[in-house]
mmCIF file of C-alpha atoms in Angstrom:
data_model
loop_
_atom_site.group_PDB
_atom_site.id
_atom_site.type_symbol
_atom_site.label_atom_id
_atom_site.label_comp_id
_atom_site.label_asym_id
_atom_site.label_seq_id
_atom_site.Cartn_x
_atom_site.Cartn_y
_atom_site.Cartn_z
ATOM 1 C CA UNK A 1 6.330 19.861 0.656
ATOM 2 C CA UNK A 2 2.759 19.999 1.888
ATOM 3 C CA UNK A 3 2.073 16.501 0.299
ATOM 4 C CA UNK A 4 4.853 15.064 2.429
ATOM 5 C CA UNK A 5 3.495 16.594 5.654
ATOM 6 C CA UNK A 6 -0.151 15.438 4.916
ATOM 7 C CA UNK A 7 0.970 11.897 3.903
ATOM 8 C CA UNK A 8 3.201 11.455 7.059
ATOM 9 C CA UNK A 9 0.624 13.075 9.318
ATOM 10 C CA UNK A 10 -2.001 10.835 8.007
ATOM 11 C CA UNK A 11 0.188 7.602 8.575
ATOM 12 C CA UNK A 12 1.160 8.763 12.061
ATOM 13 C CA UNK A 13 -2.355 9.531 13.008
ATOM 14 C CA UNK A 14 -3.617 6.237 11.810
ATOM 15 C CA UNK A 15 -0.933 4.290 13.826
ATOM 16 C CA UNK A 16 -1.787 6.539 16.686
ATOM 17 C CA UNK A 17 -5.524 5.660 16.535
ATOM 18 C CA UNK A 18 -4.715 1.985 16.352
ATOM 19 C CA UNK A 19 -2.464 2.361 19.431
ATOM 20 C CA UNK A 20 -5.035 4.247 21.431
ATOM 21 C CA UNK A 21 -8.276 2.503 20.427
ATOM 22 C CA UNK A 22 -7.267 -1.114 19.923
ATOM 23 C CA UNK A 23 -4.118 -1.623 21.929
ATOM 24 C CA UNK A 24 -4.643 0.569 24.908
ATOM 25 C CA UNK A 25 -8.389 0.639 25.372
ATOM 26 C CA UNK A 26 -9.034 -3.117 24.381
ATOM 27 C CA UNK A 27 -5.835 -4.363 25.974
ATOM 28 C CA UNK A 28 -4.522 -5.898 22.711
ATOM 29 C CA UNK A 29 -0.830 -6.188 21.733
ATOM 30 C CA UNK A 30 0.747 -5.214 18.385
ATOM 31 C CA UNK A 31 0.997 -8.913 17.632
ATOM 32 C CA UNK A 32 -2.872 -9.045 17.800
ATOM 33 C CA UNK A 33 -2.922 -6.845 14.670
ATOM 34 C CA UNK A 34 -0.472 -8.929 12.882
ATOM 35 C CA UNK A 35 2.780 -7.202 13.836
ATOM 36 C CA UNK A 36 4.681 -10.332 14.668
ATOM 37 C CA UNK A 37 7.072 -12.909 13.299
ATOM 38 C CA UNK A 38 5.817 -14.672 10.110
ATOM 39 C CA UNK A 39 4.788 -18.360 10.272
ATOM 40 C CA UNK A 40 6.500 -18.948 6.895
ATOM 41 C CA UNK A 41 9.842 -17.960 5.410
ATOM 42 C CA UNK A 42 10.079 -14.433 4.210
ATOM 43 C CA UNK A 43 12.221 -15.730 1.275
ATOM 44 C CA UNK A 44 8.834 -16.371 -0.388
ATOM 45 C CA UNK A 45 8.841 -12.552 -1.009
ATOM 46 C CA UNK A 46 11.459 -13.247 -3.750
ATOM 47 C CA UNK A 47 8.863 -14.523 -6.039
ATOM 48 C CA UNK A 48 5.760 -12.899 -4.394
ATOM 49 C CA UNK A 49 7.026 -9.229 -5.117
ATOM 50 C CA UNK A 50 7.515 -9.661 -8.904
ATOM 51 C CA UNK A 51 4.354 -11.909 -9.112
ATOM 52 C CA UNK A 52 2.049 -9.405 -7.453
ATOM 53 C CA UNK A 53 3.616 -6.500 -9.446
ATOM 54 C CA UNK A 54 3.186 -8.376 -12.794
ATOM 55 C CA UNK A 55 -0.551 -9.398 -11.856
ATOM 56 C CA UNK A 56 -1.221 -5.759 -10.992
ATOM 57 C CA UNK A 57 0.200 -4.523 -14.259
ATOM 58 C CA UNK A 58 -1.756 -7.214 -16.206
ATOM 59 C CA UNK A 59 -4.937 -6.333 -14.388
ATOM 60 C CA UNK A 60 -4.425 -2.542 -15.178
ATOM 61 C CA UNK A 61 -3.796 -3.401 -18.945
ATOM 62 C CA UNK A 62 -6.788 -5.826 -19.209
ATOM 63 C CA UNK A 63 -9.142 -3.084 -17.699
ATOM 64 C CA UNK A 64 -7.686 0.191 -18.946
ATOM 65 C CA UNK A 65 -6.510 -0.636 -22.508
ATOM 66 C CA UNK A 66 -9.889 -1.698 -23.788
ATOM 67 C CA UNK A 67 -11.329 1.540 -22.405
ATOM 68 C CA UNK A 68 -8.833 3.484 -24.514
ATOM 69 C CA UNK A 69 -6.657 4.668 -21.650
ATOM 70 C CA UNK A 70 -3.085 4.956 -22.689
ATOM 71 C CA UNK A 71 -0.068 5.663 -20.482
ATOM 72 C CA UNK A 72 -1.007 9.388 -20.207
ATOM 73 C CA UNK A 73 -4.623 8.742 -19.215
ATOM 74 C CA UNK A 74 -3.554 6.084 -16.506
ATOM 75 C CA UNK A 75 -1.242 8.402 -14.729
ATOM 76 C CA UNK A 76 -2.122 10.049 -11.440
ATOM 77 C CA UNK A 77 -2.916 13.643 -12.634
ATOM 78 C CA UNK A 78 -1.400 15.181 -9.487
ATOM 79 C CA UNK A 79 1.493 12.879 -9.299
ATOM 80 C CA UNK A 80 3.876 14.851 -11.495
ATOM 81 C CA UNK A 81 3.153 18.082 -9.701
ATOM 82 C CA UNK A 82 3.928 16.441 -6.410
ATOM 83 C CA UNK A 83 7.036 14.809 -7.780
ATOM 84 C CA UNK A 84 8.187 18.250 -9.118
ATOM 85 C CA UNK A 85 7.915 19.637 -5.568
ATOM 86 C CA UNK A 86 10.075 16.812 -4.358
ATOM 87 C CA UNK A 87 12.638 17.379 -7.165
ATOM 88 C CA UNK A 88 12.674 21.042 -6.548
ATOM 89 C CA UNK A 89 13.120 20.431 -2.801
ATOM 90 C CA UNK A 90 16.408 18.820 -3.508
ATOM 91 C CA UNK A 91 17.805 15.480 -2.333
ATOM 92 C CA UNK A 92 16.837 15.854 1.254
ATOM 93 C CA UNK A 93 13.152 16.298 0.412
ATOM 94 C CA UNK A 94 13.301 13.400 -2.098
ATOM 95 C CA UNK A 95 14.856 11.063 0.621
ATOM 96 C CA UNK A 96 12.240 12.123 3.215
ATOM 97 C CA UNK A 97 9.527 11.559 0.483
ATOM 98 C CA UNK A 98 10.914 8.056 -0.107
ATOM 99 C CA UNK A 99 11.171 7.171 3.556
ATOM 100 C CA UNK A 100 7.500 8.266 4.062
ATOM 101 C CA UNK A 101 6.087 6.400 1.056
ATOM 102 C CA UNK A 102 8.299 3.265 1.388
ATOM 103 C CA UNK A 103 8.398 2.901 5.184
ATOM 104 C CA UNK A 104 5.860 4.963 7.126
ATOM 105 C CA UNK A 105 2.877 4.615 4.770
ATOM 106 C CA UNK A 106 3.219 0.873 4.309
ATOM 107 C CA UNK A 107 3.602 0.276 8.049
ATOM 108 C CA UNK A 108 0.503 2.401 8.763
ATOM 109 C CA UNK A 109 -1.566 0.946 5.813
ATOM 110 C CA UNK A 110 -0.666 -2.709 6.710
ATOM 111 C CA UNK A 111 -1.592 -2.170 10.284
ATOM 112 C CA UNK A 112 -4.973 -0.429 9.468
ATOM 113 C CA UNK A 113 -5.937 -2.677 6.416
ATOM 114 C CA UNK A 114 -4.460 -6.026 7.101
ATOM 115 C CA UNK A 115 -4.197 -5.689 10.858
ATOM 116 C CA UNK A 116 -7.625 -4.164 11.648
ATOM 117 C CA UNK A 117 -9.955 -4.164 8.517
ATOM 118 C CA UNK A 118 -9.073 -7.684 7.224
ATOM 119 C CA UNK A 119 -9.756 -9.400 10.590
ATOM 120 C CA UNK A 120 -13.018 -7.443 11.074
ATOM 121 C CA UNK A 121 -14.241 -8.533 7.595
ATOM 122 C CA UNK A 122 -12.957 -12.061 8.053
ATOM 123 C CA UNK A 123 -14.976 -12.403 11.340
ATOM 124 C CA UNK A 124 -18.112 -12.109 9.173
ATOM 125 C CA UNK A 125 -17.075 -13.654 5.871
ATOM 126 C CA UNK A 126 -15.316 -16.730 4.490
ATOM 127 C CA UNK A 127 -11.573 -16.252 3.476
ATOM 128 C CA UNK A 128 -12.133 -15.648 -0.179
ATOM 129 C CA UNK A 129 -14.864 -13.094 0.257
ATOM 130 C CA UNK A 130 -13.273 -11.413 3.246
ATOM 131 C CA UNK A 131 -9.965 -11.167 1.378
ATOM 132 C CA UNK A 132 -11.640 -9.808 -1.663
ATOM 133 C CA UNK A 133 -13.695 -7.169 0.278
ATOM 134 C CA UNK A 134 -10.769 -6.067 2.257
ATOM 135 C CA UNK A 135 -8.740 -5.743 -0.782
ATOM 136 C CA UNK A 136 -11.408 -3.645 -2.655
ATOM 137 C CA UNK A 137 -11.721 -1.337 0.405
ATOM 138 C CA UNK A 138 -7.913 -0.772 0.241
ATOM 139 C CA UNK A 139 -8.256 0.056 -3.497
ATOM 140 C CA UNK A 140 -11.074 2.433 -3.169
ATOM 141 C CA UNK A 141 -9.703 4.282 -0.144
ATOM 142 C CA UNK A 142 -6.823 5.430 -2.339
ATOM 143 C CA UNK A 143 -9.121 7.436 -4.510
ATOM 144 C CA UNK A 144 -7.141 6.988 -7.732
ATOM 145 C CA UNK A 145 -9.615 5.560 -10.331
ATOM 146 C CA UNK A 146 -6.953 4.864 -12.991
ATOM 147 C CA UNK A 147 -4.927 2.789 -10.489
ATOM 148 C CA UNK A 148 -8.063 0.705 -9.157
ATOM 149 C CA UNK A 149 -7.173 -2.441 -11.081
ATOM 150 C CA UNK A 150 -3.572 -2.350 -9.728
ATOM 151 C CA UNK A 151 -4.445 -1.419 -6.293
ATOM 152 C CA UNK A 152 -7.293 -4.074 -6.214
ATOM 153 C CA UNK A 153 -4.741 -6.894 -7.067
ATOM 154 C CA UNK A 154 -2.218 -5.306 -4.630
ATOM 155 C CA UNK A 155 -4.950 -5.172 -1.743
ATOM 156 C CA UNK A 156 -6.184 -8.640 -2.317
ATOM 157 C CA UNK A 157 -2.546 -10.025 -2.557
ATOM 158 C CA UNK A 158 -1.505 -8.352 0.695
ATOM 159 C CA UNK A 159 -4.658 -9.627 2.396
ATOM 160 C CA UNK A 160 -3.981 -13.192 1.084
ATOM 161 C CA UNK A 161 -0.256 -12.848 2.415
ATOM 162 C CA UNK A 162 -1.411 -11.682 5.777
ATOM 163 C CA UNK A 163 -3.486 -14.779 6.092
ATOM 164 C CA UNK A 164 -0.859 -17.175 4.708
ATOM 165 C CA UNK A 165 2.000 -15.704 6.747
ATOM 166 C CA UNK A 166 -0.131 -15.087 9.785
ATOM 167 C CA UNK A 167 1.766 -11.796 9.985
ATOM 168 C CA UNK A 168 1.528 -8.290 8.196
ATOM 169 C CA UNK A 169 5.292 -7.884 8.259
ATOM 170 C CA UNK A 170 5.988 -9.549 4.838
ATOM 171 C CA UNK A 171 3.142 -7.504 3.441
ATOM 172 C CA UNK A 172 4.932 -4.256 4.804
ATOM 173 C CA UNK A 173 8.014 -5.345 2.764
ATOM 174 C CA UNK A 174 6.186 -5.889 -0.338
ATOM 175 C CA UNK A 175 4.103 -2.714 0.086
ATOM 176 C CA UNK A 176 7.260 -0.763 0.782
ATOM 177 C CA UNK A 177 9.083 -2.182 -2.327
ATOM 178 C CA UNK A 178 5.974 -1.302 -4.394
ATOM 179 C CA UNK A 179 5.662 2.284 -3.107
ATOM 180 C CA UNK A 180 9.463 2.851 -3.503
ATOM 181 C CA UNK A 181 9.202 1.633 -7.050
ATOM 182 C CA UNK A 182 6.266 3.989 -7.873
ATOM 183 C CA UNK A 183 7.825 6.909 -6.247
ATOM 184 C CA UNK A 184 11.129 6.381 -8.089
ATOM 185 C CA UNK A 185 9.209 5.966 -11.306
ATOM 186 C CA UNK A 186 7.172 9.184 -10.846
ATOM 187 C CA UNK A 187 10.296 11.173 -9.825
ATOM 188 C CA UNK A 188 12.127 9.867 -12.858
ATOM 189 C CA UNK A 189 9.161 10.682 -15.115
ATOM 190 C CA UNK A 190 8.873 14.170 -13.620
ATOM 191 C CA UNK A 191 12.511 14.802 -13.951
ATOM 192 C CA UNK A 192 12.601 13.759 -17.703
ATOM 193 C CA UNK A 193 9.583 16.014 -18.423
#
């Protein structure tokens, strides 16, 4: 599927750009962008994953329902067409899609947004403002207006986690679980349609 190639290619290009620009040219290590052992126990993810998901869903409902958006209006309009491509491609393409959205994309996005963007913003702003702005950038860059409330909560939460853990690794796990859940839901909805 073209969507899979574009998604994977973008993630690899982002990681390559960080590798060349920040790590090689500036002499930084992966640990400098947060790819290091967390300072706190990753067992906190057991409550953080459901809490962030619930907060994102609640934010979406609080914003979208008063605007008259129901489940159909809140869906990504291209999501079902992309999911149909994955289903038509058989199980191999579906597994490749899952690996891309649940592993490759979260790694790339956490390196870029929490490893590069967040520290750059935090160098200029206090914690609350920096985390909020970096989370908003994450949400807006996804270019999915109906998902903005959810993505904003997710982005802010991942930024707060990066600061709290002093690592982007737990955020990669939460991000991967989130993306895998969304991917499975979209595939299930497209298969039922």
